Structures are given as C-alpha cells and as structure tokens.
XYZ file of C-alpha atoms in Angstrom:
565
model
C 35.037 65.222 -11.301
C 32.220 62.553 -12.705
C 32.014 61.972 -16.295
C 29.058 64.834 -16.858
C 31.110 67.715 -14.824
C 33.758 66.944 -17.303
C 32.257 66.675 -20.430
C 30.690 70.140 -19.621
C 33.890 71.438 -18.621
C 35.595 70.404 -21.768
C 32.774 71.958 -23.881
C 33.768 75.391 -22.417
C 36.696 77.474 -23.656
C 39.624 77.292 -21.353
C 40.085 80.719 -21.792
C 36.429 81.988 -20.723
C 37.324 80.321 -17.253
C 39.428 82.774 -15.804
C 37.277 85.422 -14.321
C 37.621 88.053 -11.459
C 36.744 87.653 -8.281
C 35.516 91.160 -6.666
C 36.296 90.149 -3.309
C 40.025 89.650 -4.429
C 40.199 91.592 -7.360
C 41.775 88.722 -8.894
C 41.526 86.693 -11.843
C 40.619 82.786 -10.576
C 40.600 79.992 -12.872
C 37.278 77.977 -12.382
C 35.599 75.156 -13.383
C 32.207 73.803 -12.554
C 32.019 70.643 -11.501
C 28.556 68.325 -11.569
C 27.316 69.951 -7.997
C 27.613 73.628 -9.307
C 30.164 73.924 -6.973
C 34.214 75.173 -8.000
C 36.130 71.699 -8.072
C 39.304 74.199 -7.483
C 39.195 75.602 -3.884
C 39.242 79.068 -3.659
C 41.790 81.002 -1.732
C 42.395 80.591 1.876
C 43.402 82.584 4.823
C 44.622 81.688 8.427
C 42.597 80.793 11.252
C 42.226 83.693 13.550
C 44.999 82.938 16.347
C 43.794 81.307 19.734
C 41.432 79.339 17.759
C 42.041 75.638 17.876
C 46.015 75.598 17.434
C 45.354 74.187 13.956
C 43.260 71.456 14.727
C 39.905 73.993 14.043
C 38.376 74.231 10.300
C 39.768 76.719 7.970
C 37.260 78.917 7.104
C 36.283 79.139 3.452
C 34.844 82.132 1.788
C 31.759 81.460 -0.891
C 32.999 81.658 -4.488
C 30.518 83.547 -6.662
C 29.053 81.909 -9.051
C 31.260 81.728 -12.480
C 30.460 84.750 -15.269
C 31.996 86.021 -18.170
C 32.338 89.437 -18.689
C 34.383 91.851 -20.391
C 36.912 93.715 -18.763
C 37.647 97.354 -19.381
C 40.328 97.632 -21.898
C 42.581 99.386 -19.154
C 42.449 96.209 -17.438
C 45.166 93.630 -18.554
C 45.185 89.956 -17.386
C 47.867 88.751 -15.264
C 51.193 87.886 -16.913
C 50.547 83.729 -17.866
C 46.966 84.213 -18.215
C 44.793 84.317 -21.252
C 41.778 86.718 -21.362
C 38.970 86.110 -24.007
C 39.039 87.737 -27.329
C 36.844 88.769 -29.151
C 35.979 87.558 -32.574
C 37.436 89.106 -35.341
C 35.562 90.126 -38.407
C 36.751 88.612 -41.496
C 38.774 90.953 -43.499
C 37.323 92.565 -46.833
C 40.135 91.052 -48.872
C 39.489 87.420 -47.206
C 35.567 88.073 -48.441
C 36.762 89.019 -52.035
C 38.348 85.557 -52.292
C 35.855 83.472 -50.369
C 33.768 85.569 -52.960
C 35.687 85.019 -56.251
C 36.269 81.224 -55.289
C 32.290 80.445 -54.964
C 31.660 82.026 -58.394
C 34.610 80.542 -60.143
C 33.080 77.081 -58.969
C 29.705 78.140 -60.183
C 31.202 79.123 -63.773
C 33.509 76.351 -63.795
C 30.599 74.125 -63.419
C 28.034 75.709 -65.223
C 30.581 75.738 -68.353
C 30.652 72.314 -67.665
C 26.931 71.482 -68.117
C 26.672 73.958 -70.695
C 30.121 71.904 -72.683
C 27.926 68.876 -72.267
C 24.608 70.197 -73.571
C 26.401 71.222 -76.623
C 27.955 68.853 -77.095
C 24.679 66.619 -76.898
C 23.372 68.924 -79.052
C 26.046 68.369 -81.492
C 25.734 65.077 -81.806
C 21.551 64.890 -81.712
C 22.515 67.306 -85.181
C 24.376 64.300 -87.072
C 22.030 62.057 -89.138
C 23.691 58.545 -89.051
C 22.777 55.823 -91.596
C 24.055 52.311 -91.154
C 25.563 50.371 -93.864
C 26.627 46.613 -94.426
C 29.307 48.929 -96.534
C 31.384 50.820 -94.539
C 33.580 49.863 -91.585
C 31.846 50.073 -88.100
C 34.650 52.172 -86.610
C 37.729 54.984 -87.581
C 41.141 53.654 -87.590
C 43.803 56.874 -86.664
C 46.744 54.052 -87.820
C 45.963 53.082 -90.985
C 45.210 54.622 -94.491
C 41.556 55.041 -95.059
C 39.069 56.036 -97.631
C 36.408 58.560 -97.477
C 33.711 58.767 -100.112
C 32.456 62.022 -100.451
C 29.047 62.615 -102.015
C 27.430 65.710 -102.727
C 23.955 65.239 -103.946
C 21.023 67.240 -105.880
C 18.090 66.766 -103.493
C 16.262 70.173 -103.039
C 15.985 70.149 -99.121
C 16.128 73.580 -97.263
C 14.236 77.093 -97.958
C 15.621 78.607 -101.324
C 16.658 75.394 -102.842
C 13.412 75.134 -105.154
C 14.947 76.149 -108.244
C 18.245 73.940 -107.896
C 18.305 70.400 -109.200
C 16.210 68.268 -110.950
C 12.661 68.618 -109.709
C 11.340 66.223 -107.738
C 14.995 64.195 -107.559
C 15.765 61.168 -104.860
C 19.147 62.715 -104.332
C 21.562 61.510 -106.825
C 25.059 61.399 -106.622
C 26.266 64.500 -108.680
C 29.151 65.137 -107.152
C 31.517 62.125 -105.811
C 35.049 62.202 -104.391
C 36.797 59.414 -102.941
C 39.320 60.744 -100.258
C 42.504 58.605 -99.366
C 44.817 59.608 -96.797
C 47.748 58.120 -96.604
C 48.892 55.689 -93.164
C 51.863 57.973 -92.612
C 49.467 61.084 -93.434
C 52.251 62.881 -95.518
C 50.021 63.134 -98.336
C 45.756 62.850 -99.484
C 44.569 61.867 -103.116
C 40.946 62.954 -103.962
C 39.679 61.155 -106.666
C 36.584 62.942 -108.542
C 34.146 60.378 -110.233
C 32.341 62.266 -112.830
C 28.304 61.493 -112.388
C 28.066 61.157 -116.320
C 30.430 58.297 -116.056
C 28.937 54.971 -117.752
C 28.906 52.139 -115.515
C 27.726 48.647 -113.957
C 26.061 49.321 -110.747
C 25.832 46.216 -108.933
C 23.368 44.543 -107.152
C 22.947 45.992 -103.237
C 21.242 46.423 -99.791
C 19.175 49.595 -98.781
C 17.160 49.278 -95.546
C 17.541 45.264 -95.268
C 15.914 44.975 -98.688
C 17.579 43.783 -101.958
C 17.872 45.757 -105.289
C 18.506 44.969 -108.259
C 22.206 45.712 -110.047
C 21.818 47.984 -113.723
C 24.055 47.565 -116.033
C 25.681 50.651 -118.878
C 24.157 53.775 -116.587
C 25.267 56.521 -115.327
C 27.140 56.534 -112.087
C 25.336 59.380 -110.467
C 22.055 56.351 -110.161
C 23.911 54.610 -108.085
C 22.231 56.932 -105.158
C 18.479 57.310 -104.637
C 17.621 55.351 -107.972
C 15.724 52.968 -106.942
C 16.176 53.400 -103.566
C 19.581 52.895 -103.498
C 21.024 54.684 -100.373
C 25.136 55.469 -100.164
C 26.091 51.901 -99.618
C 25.084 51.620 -102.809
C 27.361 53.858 -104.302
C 30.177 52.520 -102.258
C 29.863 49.031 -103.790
C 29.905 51.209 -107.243
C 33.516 52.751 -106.255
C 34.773 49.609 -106.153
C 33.208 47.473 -108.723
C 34.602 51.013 -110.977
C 37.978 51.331 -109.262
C 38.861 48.103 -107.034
C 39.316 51.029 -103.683
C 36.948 50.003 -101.412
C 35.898 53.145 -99.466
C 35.389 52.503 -95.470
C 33.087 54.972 -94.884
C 31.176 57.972 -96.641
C 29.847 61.903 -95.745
C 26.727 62.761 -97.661
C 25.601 66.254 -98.167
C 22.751 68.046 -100.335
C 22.598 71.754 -101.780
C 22.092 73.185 -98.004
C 25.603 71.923 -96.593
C 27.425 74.121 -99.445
C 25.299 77.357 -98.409
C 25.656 77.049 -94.461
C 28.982 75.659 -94.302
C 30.685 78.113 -96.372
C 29.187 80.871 -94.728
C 30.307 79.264 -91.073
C 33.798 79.715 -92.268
C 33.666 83.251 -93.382
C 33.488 82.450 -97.140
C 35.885 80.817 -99.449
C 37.978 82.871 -101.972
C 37.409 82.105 -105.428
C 39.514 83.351 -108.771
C 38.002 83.690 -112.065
C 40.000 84.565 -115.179
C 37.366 86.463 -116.799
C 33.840 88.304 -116.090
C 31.474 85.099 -115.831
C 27.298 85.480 -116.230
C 25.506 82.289 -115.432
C 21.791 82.738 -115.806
C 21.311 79.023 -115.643
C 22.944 78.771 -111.953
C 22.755 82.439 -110.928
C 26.363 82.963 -111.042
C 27.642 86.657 -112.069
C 31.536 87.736 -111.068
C 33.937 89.936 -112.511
C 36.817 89.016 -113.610
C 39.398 88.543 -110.651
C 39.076 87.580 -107.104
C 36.004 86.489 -104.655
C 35.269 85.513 -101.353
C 32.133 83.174 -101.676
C 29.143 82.030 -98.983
C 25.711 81.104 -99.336
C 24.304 80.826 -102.414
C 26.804 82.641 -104.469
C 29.591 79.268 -103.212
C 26.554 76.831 -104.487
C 26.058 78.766 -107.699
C 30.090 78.585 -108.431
C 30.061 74.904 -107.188
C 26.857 74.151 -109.991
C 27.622 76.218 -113.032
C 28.271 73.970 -116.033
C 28.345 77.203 -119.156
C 30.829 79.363 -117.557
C 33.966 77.339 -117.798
C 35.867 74.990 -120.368
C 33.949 72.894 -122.883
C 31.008 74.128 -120.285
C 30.677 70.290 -119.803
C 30.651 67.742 -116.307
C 34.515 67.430 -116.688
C 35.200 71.376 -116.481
C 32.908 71.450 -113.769
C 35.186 69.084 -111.795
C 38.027 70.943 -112.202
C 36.304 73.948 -110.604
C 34.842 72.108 -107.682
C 38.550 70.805 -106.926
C 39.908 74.225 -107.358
C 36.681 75.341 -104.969
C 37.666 72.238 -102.341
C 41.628 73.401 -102.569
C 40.463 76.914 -101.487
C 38.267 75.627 -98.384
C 41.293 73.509 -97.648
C 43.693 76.509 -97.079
C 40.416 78.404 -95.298
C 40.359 75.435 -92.844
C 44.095 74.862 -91.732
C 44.263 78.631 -91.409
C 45.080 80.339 -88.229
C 41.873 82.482 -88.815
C 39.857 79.145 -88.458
C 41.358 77.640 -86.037
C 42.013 79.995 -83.620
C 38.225 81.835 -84.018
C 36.017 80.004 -81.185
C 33.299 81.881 -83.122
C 34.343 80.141 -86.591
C 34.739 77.109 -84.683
C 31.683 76.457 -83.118
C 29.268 78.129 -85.999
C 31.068 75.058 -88.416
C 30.959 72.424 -86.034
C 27.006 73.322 -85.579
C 26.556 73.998 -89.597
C 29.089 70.800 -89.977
C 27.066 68.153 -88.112
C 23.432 69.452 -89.327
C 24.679 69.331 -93.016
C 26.216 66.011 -93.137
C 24.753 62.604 -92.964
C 27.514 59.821 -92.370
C 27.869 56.084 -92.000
C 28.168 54.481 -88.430
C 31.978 54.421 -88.101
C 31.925 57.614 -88.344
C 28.969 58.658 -86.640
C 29.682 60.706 -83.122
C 30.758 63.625 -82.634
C 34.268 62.494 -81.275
C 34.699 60.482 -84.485
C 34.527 62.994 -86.586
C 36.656 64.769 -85.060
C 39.243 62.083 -85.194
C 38.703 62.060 -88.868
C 39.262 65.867 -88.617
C 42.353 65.551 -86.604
C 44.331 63.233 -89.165
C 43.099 65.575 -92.174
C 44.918 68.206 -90.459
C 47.634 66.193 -90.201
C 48.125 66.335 -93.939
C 50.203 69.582 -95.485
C 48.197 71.104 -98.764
C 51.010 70.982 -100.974
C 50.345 67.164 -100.582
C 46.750 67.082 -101.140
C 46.260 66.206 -104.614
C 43.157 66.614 -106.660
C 42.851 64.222 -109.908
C 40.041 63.140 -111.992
C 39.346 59.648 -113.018
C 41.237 58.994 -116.593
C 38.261 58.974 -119.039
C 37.361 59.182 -122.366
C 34.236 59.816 -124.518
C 31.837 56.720 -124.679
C 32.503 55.346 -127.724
C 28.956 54.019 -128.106
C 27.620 57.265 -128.996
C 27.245 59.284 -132.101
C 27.344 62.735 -130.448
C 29.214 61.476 -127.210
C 27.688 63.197 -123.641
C 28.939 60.604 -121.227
C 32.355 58.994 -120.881
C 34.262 55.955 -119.811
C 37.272 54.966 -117.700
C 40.212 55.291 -120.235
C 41.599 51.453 -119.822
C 45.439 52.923 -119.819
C 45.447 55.258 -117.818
C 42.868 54.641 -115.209
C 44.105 51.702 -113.553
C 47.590 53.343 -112.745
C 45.508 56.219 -111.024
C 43.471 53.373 -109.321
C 46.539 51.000 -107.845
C 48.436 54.210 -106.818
C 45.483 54.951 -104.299
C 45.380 51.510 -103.792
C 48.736 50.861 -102.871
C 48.943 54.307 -100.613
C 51.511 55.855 -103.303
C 51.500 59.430 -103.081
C 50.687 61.809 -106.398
C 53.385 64.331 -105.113
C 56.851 64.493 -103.987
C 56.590 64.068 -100.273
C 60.080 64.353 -99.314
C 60.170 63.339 -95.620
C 63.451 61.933 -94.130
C 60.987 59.646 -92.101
C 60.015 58.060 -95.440
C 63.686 58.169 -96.710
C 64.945 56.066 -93.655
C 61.777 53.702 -94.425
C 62.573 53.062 -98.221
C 66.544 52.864 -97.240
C 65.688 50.163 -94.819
C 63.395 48.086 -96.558
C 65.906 48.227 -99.954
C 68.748 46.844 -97.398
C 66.505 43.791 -96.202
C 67.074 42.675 -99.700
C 70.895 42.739 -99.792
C 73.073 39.579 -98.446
C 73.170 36.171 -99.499
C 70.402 34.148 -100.495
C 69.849 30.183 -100.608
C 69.139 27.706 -102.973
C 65.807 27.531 -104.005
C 65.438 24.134 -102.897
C 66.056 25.093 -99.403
C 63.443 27.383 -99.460
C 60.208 26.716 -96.482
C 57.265 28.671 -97.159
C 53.637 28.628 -96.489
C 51.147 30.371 -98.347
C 47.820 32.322 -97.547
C 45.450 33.765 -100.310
C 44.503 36.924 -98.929
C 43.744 38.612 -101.860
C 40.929 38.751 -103.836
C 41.695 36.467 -106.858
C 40.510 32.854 -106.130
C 42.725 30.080 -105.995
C 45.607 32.258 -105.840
C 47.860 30.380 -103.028
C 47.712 27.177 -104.905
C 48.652 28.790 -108.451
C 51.290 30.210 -106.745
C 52.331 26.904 -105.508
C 52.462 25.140 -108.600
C 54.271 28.183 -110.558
C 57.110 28.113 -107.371
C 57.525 23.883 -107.610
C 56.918 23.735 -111.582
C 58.848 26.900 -112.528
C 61.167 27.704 -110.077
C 62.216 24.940 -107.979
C 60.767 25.844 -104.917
C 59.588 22.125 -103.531
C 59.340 23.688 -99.713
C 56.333 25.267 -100.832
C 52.604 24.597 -99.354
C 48.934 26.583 -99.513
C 46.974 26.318 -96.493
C 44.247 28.066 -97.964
C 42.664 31.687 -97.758
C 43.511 34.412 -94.776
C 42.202 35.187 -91.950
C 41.396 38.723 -93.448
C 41.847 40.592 -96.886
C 44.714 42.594 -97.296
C 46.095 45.565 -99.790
C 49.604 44.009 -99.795
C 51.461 40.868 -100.297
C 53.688 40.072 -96.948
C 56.462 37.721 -95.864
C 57.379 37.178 -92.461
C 59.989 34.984 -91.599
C 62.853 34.599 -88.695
C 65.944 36.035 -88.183
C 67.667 32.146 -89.474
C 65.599 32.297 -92.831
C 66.509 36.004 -93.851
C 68.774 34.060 -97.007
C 65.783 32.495 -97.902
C 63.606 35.604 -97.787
C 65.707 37.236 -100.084
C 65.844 34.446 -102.574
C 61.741 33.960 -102.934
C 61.684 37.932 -102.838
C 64.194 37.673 -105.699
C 62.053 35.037 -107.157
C 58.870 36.341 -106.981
C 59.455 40.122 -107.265
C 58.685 41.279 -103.996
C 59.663 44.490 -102.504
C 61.994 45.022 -99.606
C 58.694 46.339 -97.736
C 56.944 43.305 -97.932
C 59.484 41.752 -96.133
C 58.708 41.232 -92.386
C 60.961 39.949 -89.728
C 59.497 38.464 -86.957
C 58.429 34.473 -87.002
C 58.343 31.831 -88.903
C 55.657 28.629 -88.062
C 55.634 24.962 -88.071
C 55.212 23.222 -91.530
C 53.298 19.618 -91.794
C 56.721 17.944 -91.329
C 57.441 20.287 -88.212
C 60.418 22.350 -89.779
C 60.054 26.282 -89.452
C 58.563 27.903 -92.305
C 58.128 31.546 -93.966
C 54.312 32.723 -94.258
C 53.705 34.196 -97.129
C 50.426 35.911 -97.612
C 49.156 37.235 -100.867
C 47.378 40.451 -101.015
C 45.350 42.553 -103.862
C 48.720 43.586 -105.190
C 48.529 40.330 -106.604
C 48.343 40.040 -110.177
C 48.743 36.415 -111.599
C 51.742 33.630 -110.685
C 55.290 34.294 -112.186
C 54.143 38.241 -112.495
C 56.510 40.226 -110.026
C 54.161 41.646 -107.163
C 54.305 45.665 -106.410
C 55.775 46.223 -110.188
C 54.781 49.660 -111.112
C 52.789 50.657 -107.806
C 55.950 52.451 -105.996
C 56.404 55.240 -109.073
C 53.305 57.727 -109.192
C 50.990 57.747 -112.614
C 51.623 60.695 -115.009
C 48.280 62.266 -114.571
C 47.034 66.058 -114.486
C 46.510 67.044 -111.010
C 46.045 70.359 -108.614
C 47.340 70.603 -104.932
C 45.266 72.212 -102.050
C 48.180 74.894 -101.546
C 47.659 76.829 -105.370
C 45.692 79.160 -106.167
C 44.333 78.279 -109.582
C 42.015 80.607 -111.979
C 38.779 78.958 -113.271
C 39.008 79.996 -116.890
C-alpha cells in the first residue's frame, strides 16, 4: 500500500470496513488501496478439475465496490466482528450539566468584572489629599494614630442652614485615635475646637503659611487655607502625639453614613427640644439616621452646661454607640449594610495618601476590629477655663493633668484594664531581664544614639553617666538613624550584667531591654547601643517613670450604654 492508500485508509473507521458481500452473503473486511482496487483478495474457489493440474490461473471473482449501509436489525455481525453504531444522542441529564457548567462560567465571570467595577468605583469615590504630614503608607504592626476631623463646611443638599455661613471648613470636631501595637485596647482623644492654642507655621498646596499664635484650635483647618496637615502639626505642637495620618468628613458623612448602617441608637435622660439644631426626642431611647444623627451630633443647649465640653461628651457617647453598631453581627453579616457603607464610607471621607485606596482602608478597618469595646476608651483633653478672660468661653490644657493623658497615648499605655495573659507573659518577662547580677559601673561599654527629640541629648547623657555615675565606657556617636517613642538597649548575651547595671542606673524598664548584639567601640571592644527615645526627659531623670500606670482621668468605653443628660 503507497503512502496515499494508507493515509486514506487510516482516515476511515475500522469498523465501517466490514461490509457484506451479496454474492457471499458475508461480511468482508476491505480496504481501498491507491488503485481503487481491495488490497485484501477476496475469496477464492478451486479451479474447475481437468483444467491445468494447478499450473492454470485461479479465477477471481470482481469485488463490488466498498459501501456502507445499515443492516436490518435482525441481522447480527459475525461473532469477532464489529458492526457500526450509530451515534448516540447525548442524554438530557448530560445537557443539564454541559448546561449548568456554561452559565456558572458566565456568572462566575461576570461577578468577576462586576467585583472589579465596584471596586473601581469604590475607590474613584475616595478624595485623597497628600500631605508632607502624614506617613505615606499603613503599618498593620505597629501602634498608629488617626486624626479624626469632622468639619462645618455646608456641602450637600439640606446642609444650608448648618454651620457658619459661608465657612472654609473648620475643624469643629477633632479626635485623635490611637490603637495600640498589640490592638488590646484604642484611646480617642477629643480636642475641643474652643481650645486656645499656637498653631504653627505649615504647608498647604506647596505654599507656606503663616503660624498664629493664642487662637482657637478649630483655625487650624481652612483658616487661611490651612488644609488637614495643618491641623496635624497642631496635635502635636498641643500634645507631643504625632498623628500618621487623618479622615476628614463634613455635615454629609454624618447623614449618609448613619443611615448606611441602619441608624445608631441613642439614650436621652429627659425630653430634649433643640430649635437651634432641630433636635426634638422624648425622653428614653432612639435609633438615629440622617439628619436627626447630625442634629444630636450638633446640639450645644440640650445637654450639661449646654457648652463645647458637654457636647463632647455626647459625640463620644454617639461614636461608642456606632462602635457596637459596627462590630455587630447585624453589620457584618448584612451584604446589603455592607456595601451601602462602604459606598456612603468612601464618598464621605477625604483621607491622606497612606491611607488612600480602597484596600488600605480596609486594613485600617481590619485592625479596628481587632480591638474589643470594653477597651475603647473615650477621654477629653484635661482643660480648664482660660484664665485670660473675664467671662471665660474658651479653655486651656490643664498643665497637671494633661500631660499624663498625653504620654499615656504616647507611650501605648492603655486607659483600661486589658487583662490578657499575652500581656502578662510580656510584663513577667521583661521584669525578669532585670534580675541577676550586675557589674561594676566601670566595666560598663555603651554607645549612645539621640533618637529623641531633645537636642544634644546623647552627649548630656554622657557627661551625667562619666561625671555622676562612673560610667567611663561611655561614648555618643551622635543622633539616630530615625526618631523613636522609646528609649532601647540592645546588648549580647556576655553583657546582660552590664545591662542590668546601666538599667539600674539610669531607670530603664525591663522592656527597653533588648537582647540581640552588641557593636564595635573606637578601641574595638563590644559595646551596648543605647538609643534614646521621646521618653526621654533630661540626664539623671529615670526614663519610662510614670508612663506604665494609666492617668486618673474621666473616661467612657465603646461597650456602655450611657444617657446624655
């Protein structure tokens, strides 16, 4: 057979090859060869006797030429042959599948697109606005600070008769958020807007402005056209926290967000008529959305002394409330709820650029949830009346108690009693890096870093450890690489004794011990590095005195229900 005869034969189904021959009425297996004629011979019979005693020709009948057809159903093949079948239709059940598996695809990937488009549209909602202020991205391992600022700008349909007319947005409302690194526990500081002080000099839009000095700290924001940066630097010229990034959000954000969760419950302990804000509730409890949360949120003549300070206390009680709302099964679980705040969320908010995506956000979310209520902790900034007026209508930070409130944020100290046996094992193990023997202070090698944000303060400490307490090892090699919140010391596993004695010396707690390495003095000799951080008072004062006991201060938790009164 040549190459063509076979490639045609090998084309055709073996089985369509066995056909019957009507001369025989058998089935004969044939394939066409190249000629057209059967490459198989076909049957033979016997010469007819007295023929040519075998040397004669066979004779050789003519094969028909090969057909397919289909035999009557009577008809079986010979046992060993195969006949041709005929194709089955596919099954109903086989279509349902074939059926159900093309439009699962289609909705699989049309959920797909339609996931991506929203969440494009998600993001294309959030109004981003960089800052020289804030950090450029969110950090899920460390403590960080949130400023949140509610301002008085009358954007949106209905707002007309809120606000100051014609206002730049002010800060009115501020809260500084911490969250602890271990996220046991949140502090949110309120900053009252009547508080009096220096707002320093900043950046808005690559342009300078000028600092003011004795205002109030709501002009910190659109005065001048000071932007949220601005208010940032405020925070920390006020507090010493440096915030790492802010949310904004104007009169609109309270209305639609409130209503995308389904309303907040409120309780008042009496009937309350506010014709100045519009607020009118009986005595008892309310679920509030829309413009009956922003009225509750504004009033200023319905609670207290009917002053700023009252009004804080019912905004936290209001924030406390949203706080259960949120971390509520109801919430969570309600892909309605859900995706009505995320949409309300990102159109209302306008955030800084290391927080400014939609996955970022929901990082930040994330780690909030990580915190339980009963550790979220309302407080307001320690103040008193300004002494500088006759009839008193703003306030300042109270000097005693405000800085406590301000270096226990600082210093991640919690405001209530999270008892964790994580935290436990933590404080047990740092107190035992302080017990065992401890050298001579002469014997002590140390290097020292200023990381902190006193000047000079690695070579004061130097002279106060040679001059005062014997400590000759001792060398500055200038500032940090980076600020940090708290004084460390590493050193190796050979120079715990000497750990323990400068710790002893200079006050330090077992946390700010850290074993790891020492490094290379000027004289080559291993030494301990010792950086200072903002827990850094002055030489010969012991470091982290007073920062790991929490400030007697009033406070509310997210998990109470309190009564506005």
């Amino acid at each position: 057979m040549d190459a063509q005869g076979r490639g045609r034969a090998e084309n055709v189904d073996p089985a369509d090859q066995w056909v019957l021959n009507p001369q025989t009425g058998d089935y004969e297996l044939r394939l066409t060869p190249s000629g057209g004629q059967s490459a198989v011979p076909g049957p033979r019979r016997a010469a007819p006797r007295g023929g040519d005693g075998g040397g004669g020709r066979r004779e050789q009948r003519d094969v028909p030429p090969q057909r397919r057809r289909r035999e009557p159903q009577s008809q079986a093949p010979p046992p060993g042959r195969r006949r041709s079948k005929p194709k089955k239709k596919k099954s109903t059940g086989k279509k349902v599948l074939l059926w159900t598996a093309g439009t699962l695809s289609f909705v699989v990937l049309a959920t797909a697109i339609t996931g991506y488009v929203y969440y494009e549209h998600l993001n294309g909602n959030i109004t981003v606005d960089d800052t020289p202020e804030a950090k450029d991205s969110f950090s899920k391992d460390e403590a960080f600070n949130i400023l949140v600022i509610g301002t008085d700008k009358r954007t949106g349909k209905g707002n007309e008769g809120y606000g100051d007319k014609g206002s730049v947005g002010h800060a009115d409302t501020n809260i500084l958020l911490h969250v602890s690194k271990d996220r046991t526990n949140a502090t949110a500081l309120s900053i009252p807007r009547d508080l009096i002080v220096d707002v320093p000099e900043c950046e808005a839009d690559g342009k300078p402005i000028a600092g003011s000095t004795g205002v109030r700290f709501n002009t910190s924001l659109g005065q001048g056209g000071r932007d949220a940066g601005c208010t940032m630097k405020t925070v920390k010229a006020v507090t010493g926290i440096t915030p790492d990034h802010f949310m904004m959000a104007d009169f609109n954000a309270v209305k639609t967000l409130t209503s995308a969760v389904g309303g907040v419950e409120v309780c008042v302990a009496k009937d309350v008529n506010d014709p100045d804000s519009h607020l009118k509730l009986t005595k008892g409890t309310h679920n509030l959305a829309g413009e009956q949360a922003l009225a509750f949120l504004r009033t200023r003549h319905s609670f207290g002394n009917q002053g700023d300070l009252d009004r804080i206390k019912v905004q936290q009680q209001f924030l406390g409330s949203l706080a259960r709302k949120m971390s509520s099964g109801d919430t969570i679980t309600n892909p309605v709820k859900l995706t009505r705040l995320a949409d309300a969320a990102t159109k209302a908010l306008t955030v800084d650029q290391g927080i400014g995506s939609l996955n970022k956000l929901k990082d930040v979310a994330l780690e909030l949830k990580k915190v339980p209520t009963k550790n979220i902790s309302f407080v307001t900034t320690p103040v008193i009346d300004n002494p500088a007026e006759k009839t008193p209508v703003t306030v300042v930070v109270d000097q005693t108690k405000g800085p406590e409130v301000f270096d226990a944020v600082k210093n991640d100290v919690s405001l209530t009693e999270t008892k964790k046996k994580k935290a436990q094992q933590a404080k047990a193990a740092d107190a035992a890096k302080l017990k065992g023997t401890k050298s001579a202070a002469s014997d002590v090698r140390v290097d020292i870093y200023n990381g902190s944000s006193t000047p000079g303060a690695a070579q004061a400490t130097v002279t106060y450890l040679q001059n005062n307490e014997g400590v000759t090892k001792s060398s500055q090699l200038g500032n940090a690489p980076a600020k940090q919140a708290k004084t460390t010391l590493e050193y190796s596993p050979d120079q715990a004794d000497q750990a323990r004695r400068l710790a002893d010396i200079m006050g330090l707690p077992g946390s700010a011990l850290k074993p790891g390495k020492s490094e290379l003095n000027d004289q080559g000799l291993p030494a301990m590095v010792l950086i200072l951080g903002s827990d850094f008072k002055e030489a010969g004062q012991p470091i982290g005195t007073g920062s790991a006991k929490a400030p007697d201060v009033i406070k509310q938790t997210a998990d109470k229900t309190v009564c506005a009164k």
